[in-house]
PDB file of C-alpha atoms (C1' of nucleotides) in Angstrom:
ATOM      1  CA  MET A  17     -60.514  21.463   1.978  1.00 95.00           C
ATOM      2  CA  LEU A  18     -60.327  21.417   6.133  1.00 98.00           C
ATOM      3  CA  HIS A  19     -57.267  19.436   7.931  1.00 98.00           C
ATOM      4  CA  LEU A  20     -56.158  17.425  10.819  1.00 98.00           C
ATOM      5  CA  HIS A  21     -52.211  16.323  11.462  1.00 97.00           C
ATOM      6  CA  VAL A  22     -51.542  13.223  13.209  1.00 96.00           C
ATOM      7  CA  PRO A  23     -48.193  12.405  15.314  1.00 94.00           C
ATOM      8  CA  LYS A  24     -45.571  10.452  13.023  1.00 94.00           C
ATOM      9  CA  PRO A  25     -45.514   6.750  13.037  1.00 94.00           C
ATOM     10  CA  TYR A  26     -49.242   7.172  11.237  1.00 96.00           C
ATOM     11  CA  SER A  27     -50.316   5.530   8.471  1.00 97.00           C
ATOM     12  CA  PHE A  28     -53.997   6.013   7.717  1.00 98.00           C
ATOM     13  CA  ALA A  29     -54.795   3.818   4.629  1.00 97.00           C
ATOM     14  CA  ALA A  30     -53.500   0.874   7.043  1.00 96.00           C
ATOM     15  CA  SER A  31     -55.568   1.879  10.126  1.00 97.00           C
ATOM     16  CA  VAL A  32     -58.258   2.746   8.705  1.00 97.00           C
ATOM     17  CA  CYS A  33     -58.200  -0.725   6.520  1.00 97.00           C
ATOM     18  CA  ASP A  34     -56.896  -2.967   9.640  1.00 95.00           C
ATOM     19  CA  HIS A  35     -60.872  -3.840  10.358  1.00 94.00           C
ATOM     20  CA  GLY A  36     -64.072  -4.449   8.775  1.00 96.00           C
ATOM     21  CA  TRP A  37     -65.571  -1.384   9.205  1.00 98.00           C
ATOM     22  CA  PRO A  38     -64.243   0.787   5.864  1.00 98.00           C
ATOM     23  CA  ASN A  39     -66.961  -1.759   3.933  1.00 98.00           C
ATOM     24  CA  LEU A  40     -69.821  -1.155   6.130  1.00 98.00           C
ATOM     25  CA  ALA A  41     -72.233   1.243   4.795  1.00 98.00           C
ATOM     26  CA  PRO A  42     -72.126   4.064   4.566  1.00 98.00           C
ATOM     27  CA  ASN A  43     -68.244   3.680   4.596  1.00 98.00           C
ATOM     28  CA  GLN A  44     -66.215   2.744   1.758  1.00 98.00           C
ATOM     29  CA  TRP A  45     -63.065   2.585   0.493  1.00 98.00           C
ATOM     30  CA  LEU A  46     -62.146   3.620  -2.551  1.00 98.00           C
ATOM     31  CA  ALA A  47     -58.605   1.678  -2.635  1.00 97.00           C
ATOM     32  CA  ASP A  48     -57.450   3.463  -6.634  1.00 97.00           C
ATOM     33  CA  TRP A  49     -57.056   7.093  -4.396  1.00 98.00           C
ATOM     34  CA  GLN A  50     -57.109   5.455  -0.885  1.00 98.00           C
ATOM     35  CA  ILE A  51     -59.717   7.864  -0.076  1.00 98.00           C
ATOM     36  CA  LEU A  52     -62.074   7.165   2.765  1.00 98.00           C
ATOM     37  CA  GLN A  53     -65.441   7.899   1.872  1.00 98.00           C
ATOM     38  CA  ARG A  54     -68.953   8.897   4.011  1.00 98.00           C
ATOM     39  CA  VAL A  55     -72.175  10.329   3.572  1.00 98.00           C
ATOM     40  CA  GLU A  56     -72.457  12.153   7.046  1.00 98.00           C
ATOM     41  CA  GLN A  57     -75.855  13.715   8.596  1.00 98.00           C
ATOM     42  CA  LEU A  58     -74.835  16.681  10.981  1.00 98.00           C
ATOM     43  CA  THR A  59     -76.992  18.255  14.208  1.00 97.00           C
ATOM     44  CA  THR A  60     -78.112  21.259  11.872  1.00 97.00           C
ATOM     45  CA  GLY A  61     -79.507  18.507   9.700  1.00 97.00           C
ATOM     46  CA  ARG A  62     -77.341  19.260   6.990  1.00 98.00           C
ATOM     47  CA  VAL A  63     -76.107  16.045   4.404  1.00 98.00           C
ATOM     48  CA  VAL A  64     -72.343  16.182   3.485  1.00 98.00           C
ATOM     49  CA  LEU A  65     -70.205  13.630   1.787  1.00 98.00           C
ATOM     50  CA  LEU A  66     -67.067  13.487   3.732  1.00 98.00           C
ATOM     51  CA  ARG A  67     -63.483  12.211   1.857  1.00 98.00           C
ATOM     52  CA  LEU A  68     -60.616  11.787   4.413  1.00 98.00           C
ATOM     53  CA  SER A  69     -57.313  10.874   2.036  1.00 98.00           C
ATOM     54  CA  SER A  70     -53.470  11.653   4.031  1.00 98.00           C
ATOM     55  CA  ALA A  71     -50.177  13.393   2.716  1.00 98.00           C
ATOM     56  CA  ASP A  72     -46.637  13.593   4.419  1.00 97.00           C
ATOM     57  CA  ALA A  73     -46.478  16.921   6.631  1.00 96.00           C
ATOM     58  CA  GLY A  74     -42.544  16.360   8.095  1.00 94.00           C
ATOM     59  CA  ASP A  75     -42.841  15.386  10.904  1.00 93.00           C
ATOM     60  CA  THR A  76     -46.472  14.698  11.263  1.00 96.00           C
ATOM     61  CA  VAL A  77     -48.971  12.851   9.076  1.00 98.00           C
ATOM     62  CA  CYS A  78     -51.784  15.205   7.012  1.00 98.00           C
ATOM     63  CA  ILE A  79     -55.523  14.267   6.765  1.00 98.00           C
ATOM     64  CA  GLN A  80     -57.675  15.362   4.276  1.00 98.00           C
ATOM     65  CA  ILE A  81     -61.017  16.303   4.261  1.00 98.00           C
ATOM     66  CA  ALA A  82     -62.823  17.154   1.154  1.00 98.00           C
ATOM     67  CA  VAL A  83     -66.182  18.316   2.033  1.00 98.00           C
ATOM     68  CA  GLN A  84     -69.092  18.591  -0.971  1.00 98.00           C
ATOM     69  CA  ALA A  85     -72.161  20.255   0.279  1.00 98.00           C
ATOM     70  CA  ASP A  86     -75.187  21.386  -0.720  1.00 96.00           C
ATOM     71  CA  GLY A  87     -73.431  25.027   0.012  1.00 95.00           C
ATOM     72  CA  THR A  88     -71.160  26.588   2.326  1.00 97.00           C
ATOM     73  CA  LEU A  89     -71.306  25.312   5.775  1.00 98.00           C
ATOM     74  CA  THR A  90     -70.736  27.625   8.550  1.00 98.00           C
ATOM     75  CA  PRO A  91     -68.308  27.348  11.136  1.00 98.00           C
ATOM     76  CA  MET A  92     -70.107  25.582  12.997  1.00 98.00           C
ATOM     77  CA  GLU A  93     -70.470  22.650  11.285  1.00 98.00           C
ATOM     78  CA  THR A  94     -67.047  22.805  10.252  1.00 98.00           C
ATOM     79  CA  ASP A  95     -66.248  22.162  13.566  1.00 98.00           C
ATOM     80  CA  GLU A  96     -68.503  19.072  13.912  1.00 98.00           C
ATOM     81  CA  VAL A  97     -66.896  17.050  11.369  1.00 98.00           C
ATOM     82  CA  LEU A  98     -63.265  17.876  12.539  1.00 98.00           C
ATOM     83  CA  ALA A  99     -64.697  16.834  15.544  1.00 98.00           C
ATOM     84  CA  LYS A 100     -66.250  13.445  14.275  1.00 98.00           C
ATOM     85  CA  VAL A 101     -63.424  13.000  11.849  1.00 98.00           C
ATOM     86  CA  ARG A 102     -60.364  13.131  15.365  1.00 98.00           C
ATOM     87  CA  TRP A 103     -62.897  10.588  16.510  1.00 98.00           C
ATOM     88  CA  MET A 104     -63.534   7.752  13.952  1.00 98.00           C
ATOM     89  CA  LEU A 105     -59.215   8.276  12.451  1.00 98.00           C
ATOM     90  CA  LYS A 106     -59.187   8.172  17.082  1.00 98.00           C
ATOM     91  CA  LEU A 107     -56.346  10.978  16.125  1.00 97.00           C
ATOM     92  CA  ASP A 108     -56.918  11.858  20.907  1.00 96.00           C
ATOM     93  CA  GLU A 109     -55.639   8.148  21.479  1.00 96.00           C
ATOM     94  CA  ALA A 110     -51.901   7.638  22.326  1.00 95.00           C
ATOM     95  CA  PHE A 111     -50.443   4.856  21.326  1.00 94.00           C
ATOM     96  CA  ALA A 112     -46.463   5.023  22.069  1.00 93.00           C
ATOM     97  CA  ALA A 113     -47.044   3.220  24.836  1.00 94.00           C
ATOM     98  CA  PHE A 114     -48.258  -0.312  23.307  1.00 94.00           C
ATOM     99  CA  TYR A 115     -45.475   0.707  20.995  1.00 93.00           C
ATOM    100  CA  THR A 116     -42.576   0.034  23.395  1.00 93.00           C
ATOM    101  CA  LEU A 117     -43.931  -3.211  24.658  1.00 93.00           C
ATOM    102  CA  ALA A 118     -45.065  -4.281  21.006  1.00 93.00           C
ATOM    103  CA  ILE A 119     -40.974  -4.151  19.780  1.00 90.00           C
ATOM    104  CA  ALA A 120     -40.348  -6.865  21.796  1.00 89.00           C
ATOM    105  CA  HIS A 121     -42.595  -9.174  20.036  1.00 90.00           C
ATOM    106  CA  ASP A 122     -41.402  -9.958  16.254  1.00 82.00           C
ATOM    107  CA  PRO A 123     -43.718  -9.655  13.972  1.00 84.00           C
ATOM    108  CA  ILE A 124     -46.390  -7.750  16.086  1.00 88.00           C
ATOM    109  CA  GLY A 125     -43.771  -5.179  17.106  1.00 86.00           C
ATOM    110  CA  ARG A 126     -42.648  -4.636  13.521  1.00 84.00           C
ATOM    111  CA  VAL A 127     -46.274  -3.971  12.288  1.00 84.00           C
ATOM    112  CA  VAL A 128     -48.158  -2.331  14.878  1.00 87.00           C
ATOM    113  CA  GLN A 129     -44.506   0.735  14.533  1.00 85.00           C
ATOM    114  CA  GLN A 130     -45.731   1.621  11.410  1.00 89.00           C
ATOM    115  CA  GLY A 131     -48.221   3.566  12.713  1.00 94.00           C
ATOM    116  CA  ARG A 132     -50.748   0.953  13.102  1.00 95.00           C
ATOM    117  CA  GLY A 133     -53.823   1.018  16.349  1.00 95.00           C
ATOM    118  CA  ARG A 134     -55.816   3.068  15.501  1.00 97.00           C
ATOM    119  CA  LEU A 135     -59.192   1.248  13.983  1.00 97.00           C
ATOM    120  CA  LEU A 136     -61.760   3.063  12.230  1.00 98.00           C
ATOM    121  CA  ARG A 137     -64.925   4.209  14.301  1.00 98.00           C
ATOM    122  CA  SER A 138     -68.078   5.440  14.084  1.00 98.00           C
ATOM    123  CA  PRO A 139     -68.653   9.110  14.538  1.00 98.00           C
ATOM    124  CA  THR A 140     -71.355   7.720  16.998  1.00 98.00           C
ATOM    125  CA  LEU A 141     -72.042   4.794  19.518  1.00 98.00           C
ATOM    126  CA  TRP A 142     -75.361   4.409  17.852  1.00 98.00           C
ATOM    127  CA  GLU A 143     -73.698   3.463  14.479  1.00 98.00           C
ATOM    128  CA  ASP A 144     -71.130   1.188  16.549  1.00 98.00           C
ATOM    129  CA  VAL A 145     -73.642  -0.246  18.062  1.00 98.00           C
ATOM    130  CA  VAL A 146     -75.766  -1.429  15.726  1.00 98.00           C
ATOM    131  CA  LYS A 147     -72.431  -2.193  12.968  1.00 98.00           C
ATOM    132  CA  THR A 148     -71.454  -4.733  15.978  1.00 98.00           C
ATOM    133  CA  ILE A 149     -74.678  -6.156  16.492  1.00 98.00           C
ATOM    134  CA  ALA A 150     -74.747  -6.446  12.752  1.00 98.00           C
ATOM    135  CA  THR A 151     -70.977  -7.999  13.661  1.00 98.00           C
ATOM    136  CA  THR A 152     -72.568 -11.361  15.456  1.00 98.00           C
ATOM    137  CA  ASN A 153     -73.630 -14.997  14.578  1.00 98.00           C
ATOM    138  CA  VAL A 154     -73.135 -14.246  11.123  1.00 97.00           C
ATOM    139  CA  THR A 155     -70.866 -14.597   7.833  1.00 97.00           C
ATOM    140  CA  TRP A 156     -69.160 -10.778   7.017  1.00 97.00           C
ATOM    141  CA  GLY A 157     -71.457 -10.579   3.748  1.00 97.00           C
ATOM    142  CA  ASN A 158     -74.450 -11.459   6.235  1.00 98.00           C
ATOM    143  CA  THR A 159     -72.946  -8.520   8.177  1.00 98.00           C
ATOM    144  CA  LYS A 160     -72.519  -6.182   5.377  1.00 98.00           C
ATOM    145  CA  GLY A 161     -76.120  -6.476   3.221  1.00 98.00           C
ATOM    146  CA  MET A 162     -78.308  -5.900   6.889  1.00 98.00           C
ATOM    147  CA  ILE A 163     -76.051  -2.683   7.708  1.00 98.00           C
ATOM    148  CA  GLN A 164     -75.721  -1.875   3.192  1.00 98.00           C
ATOM    149  CA  ARG A 165     -79.752  -2.032   3.637  1.00 98.00           C
ATOM    150  CA  LEU A 166     -80.556  -0.687   6.305  1.00 98.00           C
ATOM    151  CA  VAL A 167     -79.164   2.253   5.246  1.00 98.00           C
ATOM    152  CA  ASP A 168     -80.211   1.975   2.068  1.00 98.00           C
ATOM    153  CA  GLN A 169     -83.957   1.970   3.539  1.00 98.00           C
ATOM    154  CA  LEU A 170     -83.798   4.502   6.009  1.00 98.00           C
ATOM    155  CA  GLY A 171     -80.126   6.635   6.274  1.00 98.00           C
ATOM    156  CA  ALA A 172     -80.949  10.330   5.035  1.00 98.00           C
ATOM    157  CA  PRO A 173     -79.372  11.331   0.612  1.00 98.00           C
ATOM    158  CA  PHE A 174     -77.395  13.468  -0.204  1.00 98.00           C
ATOM    159  CA  PRO A 175     -78.303  15.449  -1.866  1.00 98.00           C
ATOM    160  CA  LEU A 176     -75.815  15.431  -4.873  1.00 98.00           C
ATOM    161  CA  ALA A 177     -75.750  12.201  -4.713  1.00 98.00           C
ATOM    162  CA  PRO A 178     -79.634  11.225  -3.346  1.00 98.00           C
ATOM    163  CA  THR A 179     -77.817   7.030  -4.113  1.00 98.00           C
ATOM    164  CA  LEU A 180     -75.253   8.153  -1.456  1.00 98.00           C
ATOM    165  CA  ARG A 181     -77.089   7.723   2.037  1.00 98.00           C
ATOM    166  CA  ALA A 182     -76.198   8.610   5.646  1.00 98.00           C
ATOM    167  CA  PHE A 183     -76.531   5.660   9.089  1.00 98.00           C
ATOM    168  CA  PRO A 184     -79.596   6.428   9.827  1.00 98.00           C
ATOM    169  CA  THR A 185     -80.331   8.042  13.040  1.00 98.00           C
ATOM    170  CA  ALA A 186     -81.421   6.221  16.250  1.00 98.00           C
ATOM    171  CA  ALA A 187     -84.797   8.924  15.548  1.00 98.00           C
ATOM    172  CA  GLN A 188     -84.670   7.489  11.586  1.00 98.00           C
ATOM    173  CA  VAL A 189     -84.535   3.837  13.383  1.00 98.00           C
ATOM    174  CA  ALA A 190     -86.678   3.664  15.723  1.00 98.00           C
ATOM    175  CA  ALA A 191     -89.816   5.224  13.829  1.00 98.00           C
ATOM    176  CA  ALA A 192     -89.501   2.745  10.841  1.00 98.00           C
ATOM    177  CA  ASP A 193     -91.425   0.631  10.002  1.00 98.00           C
ATOM    178  CA  PRO A 194     -91.476  -2.604  11.973  1.00 98.00           C
ATOM    179  CA  ALA A 195     -92.335  -4.532   8.740  1.00 98.00           C
ATOM    180  CA  LEU A 196     -89.547  -2.241   6.389  1.00 98.00           C
ATOM    181  CA  PHE A 197     -87.177  -4.173   9.446  1.00 98.00           C
ATOM    182  CA  ALA A 198     -88.454  -7.858   8.835  1.00 98.00           C
ATOM    183  CA  ASN A 199     -89.101  -7.517   5.486  1.00 98.00           C
ATOM    184  CA  VAL A 200     -86.560  -5.625   3.618  1.00 98.00           C
ATOM    185  CA  ILE A 201     -83.857  -4.671   5.605  1.00 98.00           C
ATOM    186  CA  ARG A 202     -83.599  -8.735   7.275  1.00 98.00           C
ATOM    187  CA  MET A 203     -81.825  -8.279  10.535  1.00 98.00           C
ATOM    188  CA  GLY A 204     -83.294 -10.985  11.790  1.00 98.00           C
ATOM    189  CA  TYR A 205     -83.840 -11.133  15.334  1.00 98.00           C
ATOM    190  CA  ARG A 206     -81.322  -8.417  15.644  1.00 98.00           C
ATOM    191  CA  ASN A 207     -84.008  -6.439  13.928  1.00 98.00           C
ATOM    192  CA  ALA A 208     -86.305  -5.445  17.488  1.00 98.00           C
ATOM    193  CA  TYR A 209     -82.567  -4.878  19.844  1.00 98.00           C
ATOM    194  CA  VAL A 210     -82.242  -2.397  17.234  1.00 98.00           C
ATOM    195  CA  GLN A 211     -85.299  -0.887  16.648  1.00 98.00           C
ATOM    196  CA  GLY A 212     -86.109  -1.262  20.513  1.00 98.00           C
ATOM    197  CA  LEU A 213     -82.355   0.553  21.235  1.00 98.00           C
ATOM    198  CA  ALA A 214     -83.441   3.048  19.252  1.00 98.00           C
ATOM    199  CA  GLN A 215     -86.442   3.981  21.086  1.00 98.00           C
ATOM    200  CA  GLU A 216     -84.328   3.388  24.089  1.00 98.00           C
ATOM    201  CA  ILE A 217     -82.469   6.191  22.723  1.00 98.00           C
ATOM    202  CA  VAL A 218     -85.516   8.334  21.372  1.00 98.00           C
ATOM    203  CA  ASP A 219     -87.028   8.038  24.413  1.00 97.00           C
ATOM    204  CA  GLY A 220     -84.432   9.646  26.624  1.00 97.00           C
ATOM    205  CA  THR A 221     -84.056   6.587  29.055  1.00 97.00           C
ATOM    206  CA  ARG A 222     -80.574   5.537  27.212  1.00 97.00           C
ATOM    207  CA  ASP A 223     -77.958   8.352  27.350  1.00 97.00           C
ATOM    208  CA  LEU A 224     -75.348   6.555  24.869  1.00 97.00           C
ATOM    209  CA  GLU A 225     -73.442   9.110  23.261  1.00 94.00           C
ATOM    210  CA  ALA A 226     -72.898  10.703  26.774  1.00 97.00           C
ATOM    211  CA  LEU A 227     -70.661   6.705  27.117  1.00 97.00           C
ATOM    212  CA  GLN A 228     -67.963   8.428  24.590  1.00 95.00           C
ATOM    213  CA  THR A 229     -66.789  11.289  26.661  1.00 93.00           C
ATOM    214  CA  ALA A 230     -67.692   9.679  30.508  1.00 92.00           C
ATOM    215  CA  GLN A 231     -65.060   9.289  32.642  1.00 93.00           C
ATOM    216  CA  LEU A 232     -65.350   5.721  32.973  1.00 96.00           C
ATOM    217  CA  SER A 233     -63.943   2.252  33.754  1.00 97.00           C
ATOM    218  CA  ALA A 234     -63.059  -0.673  31.238  1.00 97.00           C
ATOM    219  CA  ALA A 235     -64.984  -2.499  33.897  1.00 97.00           C
ATOM    220  CA  GLU A 236     -67.596   0.308  34.298  1.00 97.00           C
ATOM    221  CA  LEU A 237     -68.343   0.385  30.473  1.00 97.00           C
ATOM    222  CA  LYS A 238     -68.802  -3.224  30.062  1.00 98.00           C
ATOM    223  CA  LYS A 239     -71.367  -2.421  31.806  1.00 97.00           C
ATOM    224  CA  ALA A 240     -73.024  -0.279  30.501  1.00 98.00           C
ATOM    225  CA  VAL A 241     -73.003  -1.572  27.547  1.00 98.00           C
ATOM    226  CA  LYS A 242     -73.920  -5.367  27.992  1.00 98.00           C
ATOM    227  CA  SER A 243     -76.787  -3.720  29.101  1.00 98.00           C
ATOM    228  CA  ILE A 244     -77.655  -3.123  26.020  1.00 98.00           C
ATOM    229  CA  LYS A 245     -79.918  -6.548  24.259  1.00 98.00           C
ATOM    230  CA  GLY A 246     -77.995  -7.255  21.568  1.00 98.00           C
ATOM    231  CA  ILE A 247     -73.496  -7.608  23.398  1.00 98.00           C
ATOM    232  CA  GLY A 248     -72.623 -10.621  25.067  1.00 98.00           C
ATOM    233  CA  ASP A 249     -69.285 -10.856  26.179  1.00 98.00           C
ATOM    234  CA  TYR A 250     -67.609 -10.996  22.833  1.00 98.00           C
ATOM    235  CA  ALA A 251     -69.510  -7.295  21.566  1.00 98.00           C
ATOM    236  CA  ALA A 252     -69.606  -5.821  25.347  1.00 98.00           C
ATOM    237  CA  HIS A 253     -65.010  -6.374  23.673  1.00 98.00           C
ATOM    238  CA  THR A 254     -65.168  -5.398  20.790  1.00 98.00           C
ATOM    239  CA  LEU A 255     -67.266  -1.751  21.595  1.00 98.00           C
ATOM    240  CA  LEU A 256     -64.632  -1.155  24.554  1.00 98.00           C
ATOM    241  CA  MET A 257     -61.292  -1.888  21.870  1.00 98.00           C
ATOM    242  CA  LEU A 258     -63.414   0.818  20.044  1.00 98.00           C
ATOM    243  CA  LEU A 259     -63.739   3.025  22.916  1.00 98.00           C
ATOM    244  CA  GLY A 260     -59.769   2.989  23.957  1.00 98.00           C
ATOM    245  CA  HIS A 261     -59.988   0.161  25.955  1.00 98.00           C
ATOM    246  CA  TYR A 262     -57.667  -2.754  24.409  1.00 98.00           C
ATOM    247  CA  SER A 263     -57.100  -4.541  28.534  1.00 98.00           C
ATOM    248  CA  GLU A 264     -60.364  -7.180  26.929  1.00 98.00           C
ATOM    249  CA  LEU A 265     -60.101 -10.039  24.361  1.00 97.00           C
ATOM    250  CA  PRO A 266     -63.241 -10.330  21.598  1.00 97.00           C
ATOM    251  CA  ILE A 267     -63.578 -13.849  22.251  1.00 96.00           C
ATOM    252  CA  ASP A 268     -64.817 -16.093  18.418  1.00 95.00           C
ATOM    253  CA  SER A 269     -64.823 -18.338  16.099  1.00 94.00           C
ATOM    254  CA  GLU A 270     -61.786 -16.103  14.863  1.00 95.00           C
ATOM    255  CA  LEU A 271     -60.183 -15.787  17.712  1.00 96.00           C
ATOM    256  CA  ARG A 272     -61.033 -19.296  18.742  1.00 95.00           C
ATOM    257  CA  SER A 273     -59.155 -20.403  15.796  1.00 94.00           C
ATOM    258  CA  HIS A 274     -56.128 -18.134  15.206  1.00 95.00           C
ATOM    259  CA  VAL A 275     -55.344 -19.456  18.592  1.00 95.00           C
ATOM    260  CA  THR A 276     -56.170 -23.231  18.137  1.00 94.00           C
ATOM    261  CA  ARG A 277     -54.462 -23.112  15.403  1.00 93.00           C
ATOM    262  CA  ARG A 278     -51.451 -21.418  16.187  1.00 94.00           C
ATOM    263  CA  TYR A 279     -50.168 -21.784  19.757  1.00 95.00           C
ATOM    264  CA  PHE A 280     -52.132 -25.563  20.469  1.00 94.00           C
ATOM    265  CA  GLY A 281     -51.647 -27.496  16.858  1.00 91.00           C
ATOM    266  CA  GLY A 282     -55.053 -27.728  16.314  1.00 90.00           C
ATOM    267  CA  GLU A 283     -56.174 -29.080  19.654  1.00 89.00           C
ATOM    268  CA  THR A 284     -59.404 -27.378  21.869  1.00 87.00           C
ATOM    269  CA  ARG A 285     -58.450 -26.268  24.511  1.00 91.00           C
ATOM    270  CA  SER A 286     -61.116 -23.427  27.202  1.00 92.00           C
ATOM    271  CA  ASP A 287     -60.961 -20.027  26.854  1.00 93.00           C
ATOM    272  CA  LYS A 288     -59.180 -18.919  29.796  1.00 93.00           C
ATOM    273  CA  GLU A 289     -56.488 -21.037  28.025  1.00 94.00           C
ATOM    274  CA  MET A 290     -57.069 -18.772  25.097  1.00 95.00           C
ATOM    275  CA  ALA A 291     -57.209 -15.812  26.699  1.00 96.00           C
ATOM    276  CA  ALA A 292     -53.669 -16.436  28.344  1.00 96.00           C
ATOM    277  CA  ILE A 293     -51.863 -16.619  25.542  1.00 96.00           C
ATOM    278  CA  TYR A 294     -51.480 -12.623  25.476  1.00 96.00           C
ATOM    279  CA  ALA A 295     -52.274 -12.887  29.314  1.00 96.00           C
ATOM    280  CA  ALA A 296     -48.629 -10.290  29.095  1.00 95.00           C
ATOM    281  CA  TRP A 297     -49.342  -7.148  26.609  1.00 96.00           C
ATOM    282  CA  GLY A 298     -51.861  -6.497  29.707  1.00 96.00           C
ATOM    283  CA  ASP A 299     -54.147  -3.606  28.869  1.00 97.00           C
ATOM    284  CA  TRP A 300     -53.153  -3.474  25.326  1.00 97.00           C
ATOM    285  CA  LYS A 301     -54.376  -7.444  24.647  1.00 97.00           C
ATOM    286  CA  TYR A 302     -56.305  -6.538  22.082  1.00 97.00           C
ATOM    287  CA  LEU A 303     -54.530  -5.037  19.438  1.00 97.00           C
ATOM    288  CA  ALA A 304     -51.716  -8.026  20.269  1.00 96.00           C
ATOM    289  CA  TYR A 305     -54.157  -9.864  19.117  1.00 97.00           C
ATOM    290  CA  TRP A 306     -55.433  -8.128  16.725  1.00 96.00           C
ATOM    291  CA  PHE A 307     -52.682  -8.049  15.271  1.00 95.00           C
ATOM    292  CA  ASP A 308     -51.057 -11.498  15.759  1.00 94.00           C
ATOM    293  CA  ALA A 309     -54.164 -13.268  13.333  1.00 92.00           C
ATOM    294  CA  TYR A 310     -53.128 -10.075  10.795  1.00 81.00           C
ATOM    295  CA  ASP A 311     -51.373 -12.097   8.002  1.00 67.00           C
TER     296      ASP A 311
ATOM    297  C1'  DG B  75     -83.177 -30.757   2.903  1.00 84.59           C
ATOM    298  C1'  DT B  76     -78.325 -29.950   7.052  1.00 84.59           C
ATOM    299  C1'  DC B  77     -75.041 -26.953   9.078  1.00 84.59           C
ATOM    300  C1'  DC B  78     -72.621 -22.847  10.573  1.00 84.59           C
ATOM    301  C1'  DA B  79     -71.323 -17.433  10.300  1.00 84.59           C
ATOM    302  C1'  DG B  80     -65.917 -12.997  13.932  1.00 84.59           C
ATOM    303  C1'  DG B  81     -73.194 -14.753  19.610  1.00 84.59           C
ATOM    304  C1'  DT B  82     -76.834 -13.459  22.728  1.00 84.59           C
ATOM    305  C1'  DC B  83     -80.776 -14.396  25.722  1.00 84.59           C
ATOM    306  C1'  DG B  84     -83.593 -17.065  28.931  1.00 84.59           C
ATOM    307  C1'  DC B  85     -84.524 -20.599  31.407  1.00 84.59           C
ATOM    308  C1'  DG B  86     -83.588 -24.084  35.226  1.00 84.59           C
ATOM    309  C1'  DC B  87     -80.975 -25.539  37.600  1.00 84.59           C
TER     310       DC B  87
ATOM    311  C1'  DG C  35     -72.238 -19.401  38.678  1.00 84.59           C
ATOM    312  C1'  DC C  36     -73.278 -22.945  34.619  1.00 84.59           C
ATOM    313  C1'  DG C  37     -75.011 -25.485  30.277  1.00 84.59           C
ATOM    314  C1'  DC C  38     -78.516 -25.948  26.937  1.00 84.59           C
ATOM    315  C1'  DG C  39     -82.172 -24.727  23.062  1.00 84.59           C
ATOM    316  C1'  DA C  40     -83.996 -21.363  20.141  1.00 84.59           C
ATOM    317  C1'  DC C  41     -83.302 -17.191  17.228  1.00 84.59           C
ATOM    318  C1'  DA C  42     -83.271 -15.228  11.559  1.00 84.59           C
ATOM    319  C1'  DT C  43     -80.459 -14.607   7.580  1.00 84.59           C
ATOM    320  C1'  DG C  44     -78.386 -16.192   3.273  1.00 84.59           C
ATOM    321  C1'  DG C  45     -74.217 -19.060   1.852  1.00 84.59           C
ATOM    322  C1'  DA C  46     -71.679 -23.715   1.161  1.00 84.59           C
TER     323       DA C  46
END
DNA sequence: GTCCAGGTCGCGC
DNA sequence: GCGCGACATGGA
């Protein structure tokens, strides 16, 4: 069992479950045990099963990482697991400024000060981009189906339980037969976006993962992700959130319906007027909206 | 059959 | 810059 520590306040279960990602393959939220389970393919090629849970540790919250594998992990593999979990759970981001700002805004403040805001993300930006493309212009049920089929068809199997698979790498997606996408994975017109992006990554013409560590402004990151086919403003702002920038709102049917209902008595307004509702939150607009809509 | 879902692209202006 | 139709898929 590996361990990581998070400063309080931090609610593992709430943070992981505050958006849809724990329910997209290969993630699985095991509600009865409050465990996030996921198969992960390490850079050595070894495929492991991760089970994340939390325990109180006095001043901090302890993240427990149970690793199942075919054999013993090398020290480098262990380091990779720890780094990936740190990234997935956003353990290196600071939320104190957000909590301070939120105190004045009941009930948003009350909710987030339970230790919320570290929304779950994927170990690679590649996976988050594919998943974000899969949320556009479809229902959530269809999103889950597309991602599940993608994982089932192309992901590397976990040797100890081969029905469980990792998220496919860009190389695996690029090498797949387009007919498999068209007939089995069925992501619709997104098939070409996903395979095209995978090919760019394999070719080396696009280095997505560099964006995870690049010291870029939100505007620069937005420009970079919008150059991916299938990523418009909504998807770019979702990806900015995943990359730790909360200054832009994901304006989509969900946000419009929430703001229209809560602030405009059901009357139609422009996107600009809707966005103005959260202007006072500055660099934290995304999270303010997110927890405003939460209930 | 029609419409729409946590939109985006490519086109014409 | 803005408006518009097309777009794969599955469910109501």
